[in-house]
Amino acid sequence: MGNQNANGFDHQKQSGLYIRTDKPFYFAGEEVQGNIYLNVGGGAFPSSTIYLKVKGSEKAKWSETKTVWEEVPGTNPPQRKSKQVTEHFDNENEFYQHKIPVYIFQQGMIPQGQYTFPFNFKLKENLPGSFEYQEKDLECRIRYSVKAEIDSPNKTLDKIKYKQEFLVREPIKEQNNQNEGQQVLQPTSCCCIPLGTILFKFQFDKSAYQPGEVAQLQVEIDNSQSKVSIPTITGRLTNTLRIVSKQGHTRLIFRSCGSSMIPGLQPGQSALNDQKKNMTLSLVDQGKHKPLDPTTNGKVVMNNYQLSASGELDGICLCCTQTPGIELPIRIVAKPIPSYDQPVVAPSGWNPQVMNPVSVQFDDTYKYQPATGGVLVPAQNQNPQGYQNPNQPYYG
């Protein structure tokens, strides 16, 4: 029967299993809706239960090599030598590991036919966003998926299954004035002689971006009451990745992803209102020439970005004058999975029997161990959650 290797419907055998969510990505706290599609051709299949598996977790593993010194035995006076020691770290945090029966055929066999099993569930409010990152000796990820599965009591037949990954984005909480800042500076010379007053106002266009978008920065400067030259204005994008092991050891990776520069102003000039300066900064990893990884804030994996803008001042006392600038956190949202856009070709004559929708409730009753795939269901719980009569379909 069909697609043991999760390739979708087997059109040659006119049988197979498929699962599809209504959207490729969701914000934490949203409702996920989807359907399991089943096509049974060539007679009944020897199984009774259609399962929905929901998985979500964050994982990290990495190694660190450091130099340690140790005494050389039998040396007088004592001598020391160095050696390289490699330590290995890992951690995992599970959000979902559930196997829910969405439909049970009471006769113990799945009759030949075409079926649709609608389902829905609400995501947790505080889920971290989907994330993937890998480099030498380091790998971390946050993934979410749904899987349709039919167990086979016959050992000669493989389990029937199909998995789809979906993305989770962290909620975007826009706040007033979150993306702007203002400074009034009173620079002095190296002899602490006042050089006037400078007004800086920086404003980014927003605080959440798609990978590959271009951030727009507007800079207003009033340098009319100053004797200081401002040669350049620089915008920068930086990234901080933080991962935490089971033992609480932290690995911190700080990177500069890109920068942009525009000319500043001479003493006595101003760039206000319609004359304000505009800067663009492409939100890509300019060093690695690839899109930015998304923002996420889990317990194991945290990935965040900062946009900053600063002005260079000539001929000032650095210990007495504050450097003009602003630094703001921004969010990069995950891009949809490309495979979701691939068209799904239904079997010929597709006219399924549509079963009652199942509203999934996540609790320990339906947790399972990945190694065995066994579902932890108490003996008294014979029917799928949410059904009054699991064998009465309706037609849609």
mmCIF file of C-alpha atoms in Angstrom:
data_model
loop_
_atom_site.group_PDB
_atom_site.id
_atom_site.type_symbol
_atom_site.label_atom_id
_atom_site.label_comp_id
_atom_site.label_asym_id
_atom_site.label_seq_id
_atom_site.Cartn_x
_atom_site.Cartn_y
_atom_site.Cartn_z
ATOM 1 C CA MET A 1 0.000 0.000 0.000
ATOM 2 C CA GLY A 2 1.555 3.220 -1.178
ATOM 3 C CA ASN A 3 4.076 5.468 0.408
ATOM 4 C CA GLN A 4 6.212 3.881 3.104
ATOM 5 C CA ASN A 5 8.993 6.273 2.112
ATOM 6 C CA ALA A 6 6.744 9.313 2.500
ATOM 7 C CA ASN A 7 6.481 10.134 -1.186
ATOM 8 C CA GLY A 8 2.767 10.931 -1.159
ATOM 9 C CA PHE A 9 0.126 9.110 -3.160
ATOM 10 C CA ASP A 10 1.235 6.087 -5.171
ATOM 11 C CA HIS A 11 -0.602 6.737 -8.437
ATOM 12 C CA GLN A 12 0.463 3.441 -9.948
ATOM 13 C CA LYS A 13 -1.094 1.403 -7.133
ATOM 14 C CA GLN A 14 -3.880 3.945 -6.549
ATOM 15 C CA SER A 15 -3.142 3.948 -2.830
ATOM 16 C CA GLY A 16 -1.267 6.039 -0.300
ATOM 17 C CA LEU A 17 -1.279 8.441 2.616
ATOM 18 C CA TYR A 18 -0.756 12.200 2.689
ATOM 19 C CA ILE A 19 -0.966 15.046 5.220
ATOM 20 C CA ARG A 20 -1.249 18.777 4.639
ATOM 21 C CA THR A 21 -1.622 21.782 6.945
ATOM 22 C CA ASP A 22 -3.654 24.777 5.781
ATOM 23 C CA LYS A 23 -0.602 27.082 5.911
ATOM 24 C CA PRO A 24 3.185 26.640 5.628
ATOM 25 C CA PHE A 25 3.877 28.675 8.787
ATOM 26 C CA TYR A 26 2.138 29.804 11.970
ATOM 27 C CA PHE A 27 2.768 32.239 14.765
ATOM 28 C CA ALA A 28 3.055 30.788 18.258
ATOM 29 C CA GLY A 29 -0.438 30.627 19.778
ATOM 30 C CA GLU A 30 -2.217 30.186 16.423
ATOM 31 C CA GLU A 31 -4.487 27.300 15.482
ATOM 32 C CA VAL A 32 -3.143 24.721 13.047
ATOM 33 C CA GLN A 33 -5.682 23.119 10.733
ATOM 34 C CA GLY A 34 -5.022 20.311 8.321
ATOM 35 C CA ASN A 35 -6.164 17.097 6.696
ATOM 36 C CA ILE A 36 -4.946 13.525 6.470
ATOM 37 C CA TYR A 37 -5.752 12.000 3.071
ATOM 38 C CA LEU A 38 -5.960 8.227 2.646
ATOM 39 C CA ASN A 39 -6.501 6.268 -0.537
ATOM 40 C CA VAL A 40 -6.893 2.489 -0.105
ATOM 41 C CA GLY A 41 -6.833 0.541 -3.363
ATOM 42 C CA GLY A 42 -6.675 -3.167 -4.101
ATOM 43 C CA GLY A 43 -8.718 -4.342 -1.143
ATOM 44 C CA ALA A 44 -8.885 -3.628 2.589
ATOM 45 C CA PHE A 45 -5.715 -2.904 4.547
ATOM 46 C CA PRO A 46 -5.026 -4.954 7.725
ATOM 47 C CA SER A 47 -5.014 -2.115 10.263
ATOM 48 C CA SER A 48 -7.642 -0.152 12.151
ATOM 49 C CA THR A 49 -6.271 3.186 13.349
ATOM 50 C CA ILE A 50 -5.242 6.424 11.640
ATOM 51 C CA TYR A 51 -2.721 8.312 13.765
ATOM 52 C CA LEU A 52 -1.575 11.932 13.811
ATOM 53 C CA LYS A 53 1.931 12.507 15.154
ATOM 54 C CA VAL A 54 2.931 16.014 16.235
ATOM 55 C CA LYS A 55 6.591 16.679 16.994
ATOM 56 C CA GLY A 56 8.391 19.809 18.091
ATOM 57 C CA SER A 57 11.712 20.257 19.847
ATOM 58 C CA GLU A 58 14.909 22.269 20.080
ATOM 59 C CA LYS A 59 18.278 20.540 20.029
ATOM 60 C CA ALA A 60 21.912 21.560 20.172
ATOM 61 C CA LYS A 61 25.217 19.716 20.159
ATOM 62 C CA TRP A 62 28.745 21.005 19.840
ATOM 63 C CA SER A 63 32.322 20.470 20.920
ATOM 64 C CA GLU A 64 34.986 22.837 22.227
ATOM 65 C CA THR A 65 38.743 22.279 22.233
ATOM 66 C CA LYS A 66 40.943 24.033 24.763
ATOM 67 C CA THR A 67 44.564 23.923 25.883
ATOM 68 C CA VAL A 68 45.347 22.633 29.391
ATOM 69 C CA TRP A 69 48.672 22.399 31.192
ATOM 70 C CA GLU A 70 49.837 19.451 33.266
ATOM 71 C CA GLU A 71 52.997 18.588 35.163
ATOM 72 C CA VAL A 72 55.447 16.128 33.613
ATOM 73 C CA PRO A 73 56.020 13.236 36.055
ATOM 74 C CA GLY A 74 59.572 12.683 37.313
ATOM 75 C CA THR A 75 60.932 16.127 36.440
ATOM 76 C CA ASN A 76 62.942 18.199 38.923
ATOM 77 C CA PRO A 77 62.463 21.071 38.922
ATOM 78 C CA PRO A 78 58.840 20.340 37.853
ATOM 79 C CA GLN A 79 58.117 20.905 34.210
ATOM 80 C CA ARG A 80 54.779 21.397 32.514
ATOM 81 C CA LYS A 81 53.464 20.503 29.085
ATOM 82 C CA SER A 82 50.333 21.488 27.217
ATOM 83 C CA LYS A 83 47.752 19.280 25.556
ATOM 84 C CA GLN A 84 44.515 19.740 23.651
ATOM 85 C CA VAL A 85 41.316 18.589 25.368
ATOM 86 C CA THR A 86 37.983 18.381 23.555
ATOM 87 C CA GLU A 87 34.730 18.593 25.483
ATOM 88 C CA HIS A 88 31.339 17.643 24.048
ATOM 89 C CA PHE A 89 28.057 19.357 24.945
ATOM 90 C CA ASP A 90 24.440 18.773 24.039
ATOM 91 C CA ASN A 91 20.908 19.637 25.105
ATOM 92 C CA GLU A 92 17.311 19.053 24.049
ATOM 93 C CA ASN A 93 13.961 20.592 24.958
ATOM 94 C CA GLU A 94 10.755 18.902 23.831
ATOM 95 C CA PHE A 95 7.535 20.778 23.040
ATOM 96 C CA TYR A 96 5.503 18.023 21.379
ATOM 97 C CA GLN A 97 6.013 14.253 21.106
ATOM 98 C CA HIS A 98 2.450 13.028 20.687
ATOM 99 C CA LYS A 99 0.736 10.261 18.744
ATOM 100 C CA ILE A 100 -3.016 10.796 18.600
ATOM 101 C CA PRO A 101 -5.523 8.323 17.122
ATOM 102 C CA VAL A 102 -7.800 10.411 14.889
ATOM 103 C CA TYR A 103 -9.967 7.570 13.599
ATOM 104 C CA ILE A 104 -10.552 3.897 14.476
ATOM 105 C CA PHE A 105 -12.193 1.468 12.056
ATOM 106 C CA GLN A 106 -14.128 -0.847 14.388
ATOM 107 C CA GLN A 107 -14.004 -3.848 12.045
ATOM 108 C CA GLY A 108 -10.223 -4.022 12.447
ATOM 109 C CA MET A 109 -9.594 -3.366 8.755
ATOM 110 C CA ILE A 110 -9.482 -0.207 6.656
ATOM 111 C CA PRO A 111 -11.973 -0.787 3.809
ATOM 112 C CA GLN A 112 -10.988 0.042 0.262
ATOM 113 C CA GLY A 113 -11.904 3.650 -0.472
ATOM 114 C CA GLN A 114 -10.876 7.286 -0.243
ATOM 115 C CA TYR A 115 -10.896 9.216 3.056
ATOM 116 C CA THR A 116 -10.179 12.659 4.477
ATOM 117 C CA PHE A 117 -9.551 13.114 8.213
ATOM 118 C CA PRO A 118 -9.618 16.811 9.254
ATOM 119 C CA PHE A 119 -7.733 17.834 12.407
ATOM 120 C CA ASN A 120 -6.851 20.985 14.302
ATOM 121 C CA PHE A 121 -4.805 21.975 17.326
ATOM 122 C CA LYS A 122 -3.703 25.181 19.017
ATOM 123 C CA LEU A 123 0.001 25.940 19.315
ATOM 124 C CA LYS A 124 1.460 26.912 22.666
ATOM 125 C CA GLU A 125 1.754 30.646 23.215
ATOM 126 C CA ASN A 126 5.455 30.653 24.083
ATOM 127 C CA LEU A 127 6.937 28.451 21.367
ATOM 128 C CA PRO A 128 10.305 29.572 19.956
ATOM 129 C CA GLY A 129 10.569 30.105 16.203
ATOM 130 C CA SER A 130 11.826 27.463 13.783
ATOM 131 C CA PHE A 131 15.590 27.574 13.354
ATOM 132 C CA GLU A 132 18.512 25.746 11.694
ATOM 133 C CA TYR A 133 22.231 26.467 12.099
ATOM 134 C CA GLN A 134 25.317 24.386 11.452
ATOM 135 C CA GLU A 135 29.054 24.917 11.315
ATOM 136 C CA LYS A 136 32.118 22.860 12.134
ATOM 137 C CA ASP A 137 31.608 20.993 15.438
ATOM 138 C CA LEU A 138 28.289 22.771 16.102
ATOM 139 C CA GLU A 139 24.690 22.044 15.164
ATOM 140 C CA CYS A 140 21.465 23.422 16.568
ATOM 141 C CA ARG A 141 17.882 23.451 15.350
ATOM 142 C CA ILE A 142 14.248 23.981 16.276
ATOM 143 C CA ARG A 143 11.799 21.945 14.197
ATOM 144 C CA TYR A 144 8.082 21.231 14.071
ATOM 145 C CA SER A 145 6.248 18.576 12.063
ATOM 146 C CA VAL A 146 3.019 16.637 11.642
ATOM 147 C CA LYS A 147 2.926 13.056 10.430
ATOM 148 C CA ALA A 148 0.117 10.766 9.323
ATOM 149 C CA GLU A 149 0.765 7.143 10.244
ATOM 150 C CA ILE A 150 -0.898 3.734 10.034
ATOM 151 C CA ASP A 151 0.639 0.886 12.013
ATOM 152 C CA SER A 152 0.741 -2.530 10.383
ATOM 153 C CA PRO A 153 0.208 -5.689 12.497
ATOM 154 C CA ASN A 154 1.750 -7.707 9.666
ATOM 155 C CA LYS A 155 5.553 -7.670 9.931
ATOM 156 C CA THR A 156 5.865 -8.258 6.196
ATOM 157 C CA LEU A 157 4.202 -4.873 5.534
ATOM 158 C CA ASP A 158 5.914 -1.610 6.360
ATOM 159 C CA LYS A 159 4.270 1.070 8.451
ATOM 160 C CA ILE A 160 2.448 3.599 6.242
ATOM 161 C CA LYS A 161 3.463 7.194 6.988
ATOM 162 C CA TYR A 162 3.854 10.672 5.574
ATOM 163 C CA LYS A 163 5.477 13.680 7.298
ATOM 164 C CA GLN A 164 5.218 17.408 6.683
ATOM 165 C CA GLU A 165 7.313 20.021 8.443
ATOM 166 C CA PHE A 166 5.797 23.396 9.232
ATOM 167 C CA LEU A 167 7.375 26.616 10.467
ATOM 168 C CA VAL A 168 6.648 28.484 13.672
ATOM 169 C CA ARG A 169 7.324 32.196 13.878
ATOM 170 C CA GLU A 170 7.580 34.023 17.162
ATOM 171 C CA PRO A 171 4.846 36.656 17.647
ATOM 172 C CA ILE A 172 5.816 40.126 16.423
ATOM 173 C CA LYS A 173 5.007 42.681 19.093
ATOM 174 C CA GLU A 174 5.302 46.129 17.604
ATOM 175 C CA GLN A 175 5.707 48.960 20.092
ATOM 176 C CA ASN A 176 5.501 52.706 19.543
ATOM 177 C CA ASN A 177 8.907 54.353 19.089
ATOM 178 C CA GLN A 178 10.589 50.959 19.316
ATOM 179 C CA ASN A 179 12.512 51.631 16.113
ATOM 180 C CA GLU A 180 13.758 55.183 16.718
ATOM 181 C CA GLY A 181 16.051 57.166 18.991
ATOM 182 C CA GLN A 182 17.247 60.716 19.563
ATOM 183 C CA GLN A 183 20.385 62.250 21.067
ATOM 184 C CA VAL A 184 21.606 65.744 21.913
ATOM 185 C CA LEU A 185 25.402 65.944 22.141
ATOM 186 C CA GLN A 186 27.662 68.691 23.431
ATOM 187 C CA PRO A 187 31.103 67.721 22.122
ATOM 188 C CA THR A 188 34.324 69.176 23.476
ATOM 189 C CA SER A 189 37.865 69.403 22.120
ATOM 190 C CA CYS A 190 40.849 67.634 23.633
ATOM 191 C CA CYS A 191 41.328 70.671 25.915
ATOM 192 C CA CYS A 192 37.670 70.302 27.049
ATOM 193 C CA ILE A 193 36.650 73.416 25.105
ATOM 194 C CA PRO A 194 32.932 73.314 24.149
ATOM 195 C CA LEU A 195 32.355 72.823 20.412
ATOM 196 C CA GLY A 196 28.616 73.493 20.310
ATOM 197 C CA THR A 197 25.533 71.276 20.195
ATOM 198 C CA ILE A 198 24.537 68.489 17.776
ATOM 199 C CA LEU A 199 21.087 66.901 17.461
ATOM 200 C CA PHE A 200 20.821 63.362 16.047
ATOM 201 C CA LYS A 201 17.587 61.506 15.318
ATOM 202 C CA PHE A 202 17.704 57.953 13.944
ATOM 203 C CA GLN A 203 14.679 55.976 12.733
ATOM 204 C CA PHE A 204 14.439 52.518 11.161
ATOM 205 C CA ASP A 205 11.343 51.724 9.082
ATOM 206 C CA LYS A 206 10.237 48.718 11.201
ATOM 207 C CA SER A 207 11.401 46.158 13.723
ATOM 208 C CA ALA A 208 10.557 42.857 11.957
ATOM 209 C CA TYR A 209 11.823 41.781 8.536
ATOM 210 C CA GLN A 210 11.785 38.919 6.067
ATOM 211 C CA PRO A 211 15.211 37.438 5.211
ATOM 212 C CA GLY A 212 16.715 39.362 2.306
ATOM 213 C CA GLU A 213 14.661 42.505 2.875
ATOM 214 C CA VAL A 214 16.311 45.914 2.945
ATOM 215 C CA ALA A 215 16.153 47.987 6.133
ATOM 216 C CA GLN A 216 15.524 51.688 5.592
ATOM 217 C CA LEU A 217 17.199 54.151 7.961
ATOM 218 C CA GLN A 218 16.395 57.867 8.145
ATOM 219 C CA VAL A 219 18.827 60.195 9.892
ATOM 220 C CA GLU A 220 18.090 63.782 10.871
ATOM 221 C CA ILE A 221 21.065 65.873 11.998
ATOM 222 C CA ASP A 222 21.178 69.461 13.204
ATOM 223 C CA ASN A 223 24.849 70.428 13.119
ATOM 224 C CA SER A 224 24.180 74.144 12.589
ATOM 225 C CA GLN A 225 25.299 75.046 16.138
ATOM 226 C CA SER A 226 28.449 72.936 16.113
ATOM 227 C CA LYS A 227 32.060 73.296 15.031
ATOM 228 C CA VAL A 228 32.463 69.521 14.609
ATOM 229 C CA SER A 229 32.697 67.688 11.305
ATOM 230 C CA ILE A 230 30.660 64.466 10.893
ATOM 231 C CA PRO A 231 32.433 62.622 8.038
ATOM 232 C CA THR A 232 30.237 59.496 7.871
ATOM 233 C CA ILE A 233 27.104 57.796 9.193
ATOM 234 C CA THR A 234 27.385 53.998 9.461
ATOM 235 C CA GLY A 235 24.677 51.367 9.784
ATOM 236 C CA ARG A 236 25.505 47.875 11.076
ATOM 237 C CA LEU A 237 23.738 44.557 11.481
ATOM 238 C CA THR A 238 25.035 42.193 14.173
ATOM 239 C CA ASN A 239 23.958 38.737 15.296
ATOM 240 C CA THR A 240 24.243 36.917 18.617
ATOM 241 C CA LEU A 241 23.677 33.144 18.809
ATOM 242 C CA ARG A 242 23.513 31.637 22.298
ATOM 243 C CA ILE A 243 23.176 27.917 23.042
ATOM 244 C CA VAL A 244 23.032 26.267 26.451
ATOM 245 C CA SER A 245 24.025 22.697 27.375
ATOM 246 C CA LYS A 246 22.352 20.346 29.871
ATOM 247 C CA GLN A 247 25.002 21.301 32.421
ATOM 248 C CA GLY A 248 24.369 25.031 31.930
ATOM 249 C CA HIS A 249 27.500 25.662 29.866
ATOM 250 C CA THR A 250 26.933 28.481 27.371
ATOM 251 C CA ARG A 251 28.374 28.895 23.884
ATOM 252 C CA LEU A 252 28.139 32.462 22.570
ATOM 253 C CA ILE A 253 28.756 33.381 18.925
ATOM 254 C CA PHE A 254 28.823 37.078 18.001
ATOM 255 C CA ARG A 255 29.058 38.052 14.339
ATOM 256 C CA SER A 256 28.907 41.172 12.211
ATOM 257 C CA CYS A 257 26.557 40.390 9.299
ATOM 258 C CA GLY A 258 26.831 43.577 7.256
ATOM 259 C CA SER A 259 27.231 47.348 7.172
ATOM 260 C CA SER A 260 26.438 50.412 5.074
ATOM 261 C CA MET A 261 27.839 53.937 5.046
ATOM 262 C CA ILE A 262 26.710 57.379 3.831
ATOM 263 C CA PRO A 263 28.374 60.836 3.957
ATOM 264 C CA GLY A 264 27.764 62.994 7.029
ATOM 265 C CA LEU A 265 27.771 66.797 7.466
ATOM 266 C CA GLN A 266 30.221 69.659 7.789
ATOM 267 C CA PRO A 267 30.175 72.138 10.732
ATOM 268 C CA GLY A 268 27.243 74.567 10.509
ATOM 269 C CA GLN A 269 25.137 72.296 8.241
ATOM 270 C CA SER A 270 21.880 70.491 8.983
ATOM 271 C CA ALA A 271 19.783 67.708 7.404
ATOM 272 C CA LEU A 272 16.257 67.999 8.806
ATOM 273 C CA ASN A 273 12.711 67.124 7.647
ATOM 274 C CA ASP A 274 12.722 66.877 3.843
ATOM 275 C CA GLN A 275 16.521 67.157 3.803
ATOM 276 C CA LYS A 276 17.083 64.191 6.113
ATOM 277 C CA LYS A 277 19.532 61.519 5.044
ATOM 278 C CA ASN A 278 18.466 58.043 3.928
ATOM 279 C CA MET A 279 20.444 54.838 4.239
ATOM 280 C CA THR A 280 19.675 51.258 3.189
ATOM 281 C CA LEU A 281 21.082 48.092 4.697
ATOM 282 C CA SER A 282 20.503 44.730 3.013
ATOM 283 C CA LEU A 283 19.507 42.120 5.588
ATOM 284 C CA VAL A 284 21.685 39.275 4.375
ATOM 285 C CA ASP A 285 24.772 37.677 5.843
ATOM 286 C CA GLN A 286 27.307 39.547 3.708
ATOM 287 C CA GLY A 287 30.186 37.413 4.993
ATOM 288 C CA LYS A 288 28.547 34.075 4.167
ATOM 289 C CA HIS A 289 26.491 35.376 1.216
ATOM 290 C CA LYS A 290 23.282 33.739 2.409
ATOM 291 C CA PRO A 291 19.929 34.766 3.912
ATOM 292 C CA LEU A 292 19.803 35.461 7.629
ATOM 293 C CA ASP A 293 18.730 32.720 10.007
ATOM 294 C CA PRO A 294 15.480 33.584 11.792
ATOM 295 C CA THR A 295 15.133 35.064 15.254
ATOM 296 C CA THR A 296 14.313 32.553 17.975
ATOM 297 C CA ASN A 297 14.279 32.500 21.770
ATOM 298 C CA GLY A 298 14.090 29.027 23.229
ATOM 299 C CA LYS A 299 15.622 27.615 26.376
ATOM 300 C CA VAL A 300 18.405 25.836 24.487
ATOM 301 C CA VAL A 301 18.803 28.006 21.364
ATOM 302 C CA MET A 302 18.574 31.813 21.221
ATOM 303 C CA ASN A 303 19.323 33.773 18.041
ATOM 304 C CA ASN A 304 18.919 37.557 17.926
ATOM 305 C CA TYR A 305 19.828 40.559 15.778
ATOM 306 C CA GLN A 306 20.632 44.208 16.395
ATOM 307 C CA LEU A 307 20.496 47.087 13.927
ATOM 308 C CA SER A 308 22.689 50.034 14.846
ATOM 309 C CA ALA A 309 23.520 53.425 13.388
ATOM 310 C CA SER A 310 26.322 55.707 14.503
ATOM 311 C CA GLY A 311 27.984 58.957 13.490
ATOM 312 C CA GLU A 312 31.715 59.632 13.361
ATOM 313 C CA LEU A 313 32.832 62.920 14.965
ATOM 314 C CA ASP A 314 36.169 64.557 14.077
ATOM 315 C CA GLY A 315 38.465 66.384 16.487
ATOM 316 C CA ILE A 316 36.643 65.681 19.760
ATOM 317 C CA CYS A 317 37.664 64.518 23.208
ATOM 318 C CA LEU A 318 36.596 60.882 23.300
ATOM 319 C CA CYS A 319 36.571 60.714 27.098
ATOM 320 C CA CYS A 320 34.240 63.702 27.433
ATOM 321 C CA THR A 321 31.931 63.254 24.432
ATOM 322 C CA GLN A 322 29.338 60.522 23.897
ATOM 323 C CA THR A 323 29.448 58.808 20.514
ATOM 324 C CA PRO A 324 26.211 59.442 18.597
ATOM 325 C CA GLY A 325 24.293 56.295 17.771
ATOM 326 C CA ILE A 326 21.372 53.953 18.344
ATOM 327 C CA GLU A 327 21.087 50.163 18.651
ATOM 328 C CA LEU A 328 17.739 48.419 18.274
ATOM 329 C CA PRO A 329 16.710 44.754 18.406
ATOM 330 C CA ILE A 330 15.001 43.467 15.280
ATOM 331 C CA ARG A 331 13.283 40.195 14.395
ATOM 332 C CA ILE A 332 14.002 38.104 11.315
ATOM 333 C CA VAL A 333 11.069 35.808 10.541
ATOM 334 C CA ALA A 334 11.539 32.349 9.034
ATOM 335 C CA LYS A 335 10.959 31.946 5.299
ATOM 336 C CA PRO A 336 8.271 29.420 4.236
ATOM 337 C CA ILE A 337 9.487 25.934 3.349
ATOM 338 C CA PRO A 338 9.834 25.766 -0.474
ATOM 339 C CA SER A 339 8.465 22.209 -0.665
ATOM 340 C CA TYR A 340 5.097 23.407 0.661
ATOM 341 C CA ASP A 341 4.456 25.241 -2.624
ATOM 342 C CA GLN A 342 4.819 22.086 -4.697
ATOM 343 C CA PRO A 343 1.437 21.056 -6.144
ATOM 344 C CA VAL A 344 -0.274 17.947 -4.806
ATOM 345 C CA VAL A 345 -1.704 15.657 -7.482
ATOM 346 C CA ALA A 346 -4.675 13.699 -6.130
ATOM 347 C CA PRO A 347 -5.436 10.153 -7.357
ATOM 348 C CA SER A 348 -7.799 9.818 -10.280
ATOM 349 C CA GLY A 349 -11.458 9.960 -9.335
ATOM 350 C CA TRP A 350 -10.648 11.531 -5.970
ATOM 351 C CA ASN A 351 -13.961 11.803 -4.111
ATOM 352 C CA PRO A 352 -13.182 11.084 -0.464
ATOM 353 C CA GLN A 353 -15.435 10.309 2.446
ATOM 354 C CA VAL A 354 -14.835 13.200 4.873
ATOM 355 C CA MET A 355 -14.766 12.193 8.524
ATOM 356 C CA ASN A 356 -15.608 14.295 11.569
ATOM 357 C CA PRO A 357 -12.893 16.823 12.486
ATOM 358 C CA VAL A 358 -10.710 16.040 15.486
ATOM 359 C CA SER A 359 -9.669 18.813 17.873
ATOM 360 C CA VAL A 360 -6.406 17.600 19.355
ATOM 361 C CA GLN A 361 -5.682 18.177 23.033
ATOM 362 C CA PHE A 362 -2.066 17.614 24.039
ATOM 363 C CA ASP A 363 -1.530 15.738 27.279
ATOM 364 C CA ASP A 364 0.685 12.941 28.545
ATOM 365 C CA THR A 365 -1.922 10.347 27.529
ATOM 366 C CA TYR A 366 -0.727 10.550 23.939
ATOM 367 C CA LYS A 367 3.008 10.970 24.439
ATOM 368 C CA TYR A 368 5.195 8.297 22.867
ATOM 369 C CA GLN A 369 8.793 7.167 22.882
ATOM 370 C CA PRO A 370 10.497 7.799 19.489
ATOM 371 C CA ALA A 371 12.607 4.636 19.749
ATOM 372 C CA THR A 372 9.590 2.328 19.801
ATOM 373 C CA GLY A 373 6.833 4.489 18.374
ATOM 374 C CA GLY A 374 4.576 3.054 21.054
ATOM 375 C CA VAL A 375 1.671 5.213 22.106
ATOM 376 C CA LEU A 376 1.084 5.494 25.823
ATOM 377 C CA VAL A 377 -2.683 5.012 25.997
ATOM 378 C CA PRO A 378 -4.449 3.724 29.134
ATOM 379 C CA ALA A 379 -6.391 0.505 28.595
ATOM 380 C CA GLN A 380 -9.736 2.190 29.274
ATOM 381 C CA ASN A 381 -9.241 4.808 26.558
ATOM 382 C CA GLN A 382 -10.488 2.962 23.466
ATOM 383 C CA ASN A 383 -11.726 5.869 21.328
ATOM 384 C CA PRO A 384 -9.885 8.841 19.901
ATOM 385 C CA GLN A 385 -10.190 12.013 21.884
ATOM 386 C CA GLY A 386 -12.960 14.306 20.653
ATOM 387 C CA TYR A 387 -15.194 11.605 19.091
ATOM 388 C CA GLN A 388 -18.633 10.633 20.314
ATOM 389 C CA ASN A 389 -18.972 8.077 17.518
ATOM 390 C CA PRO A 390 -15.735 7.735 15.559
ATOM 391 C CA ASN A 391 -17.320 5.638 12.784
ATOM 392 C CA GLN A 392 -19.927 8.127 11.607
ATOM 393 C CA PRO A 393 -18.551 10.238 8.767
ATOM 394 C CA TYR A 394 -20.094 13.299 7.259
ATOM 395 C CA TYR A 395 -19.757 14.295 3.639
ATOM 396 C CA GLY A 396 -18.271 17.631 2.650
#
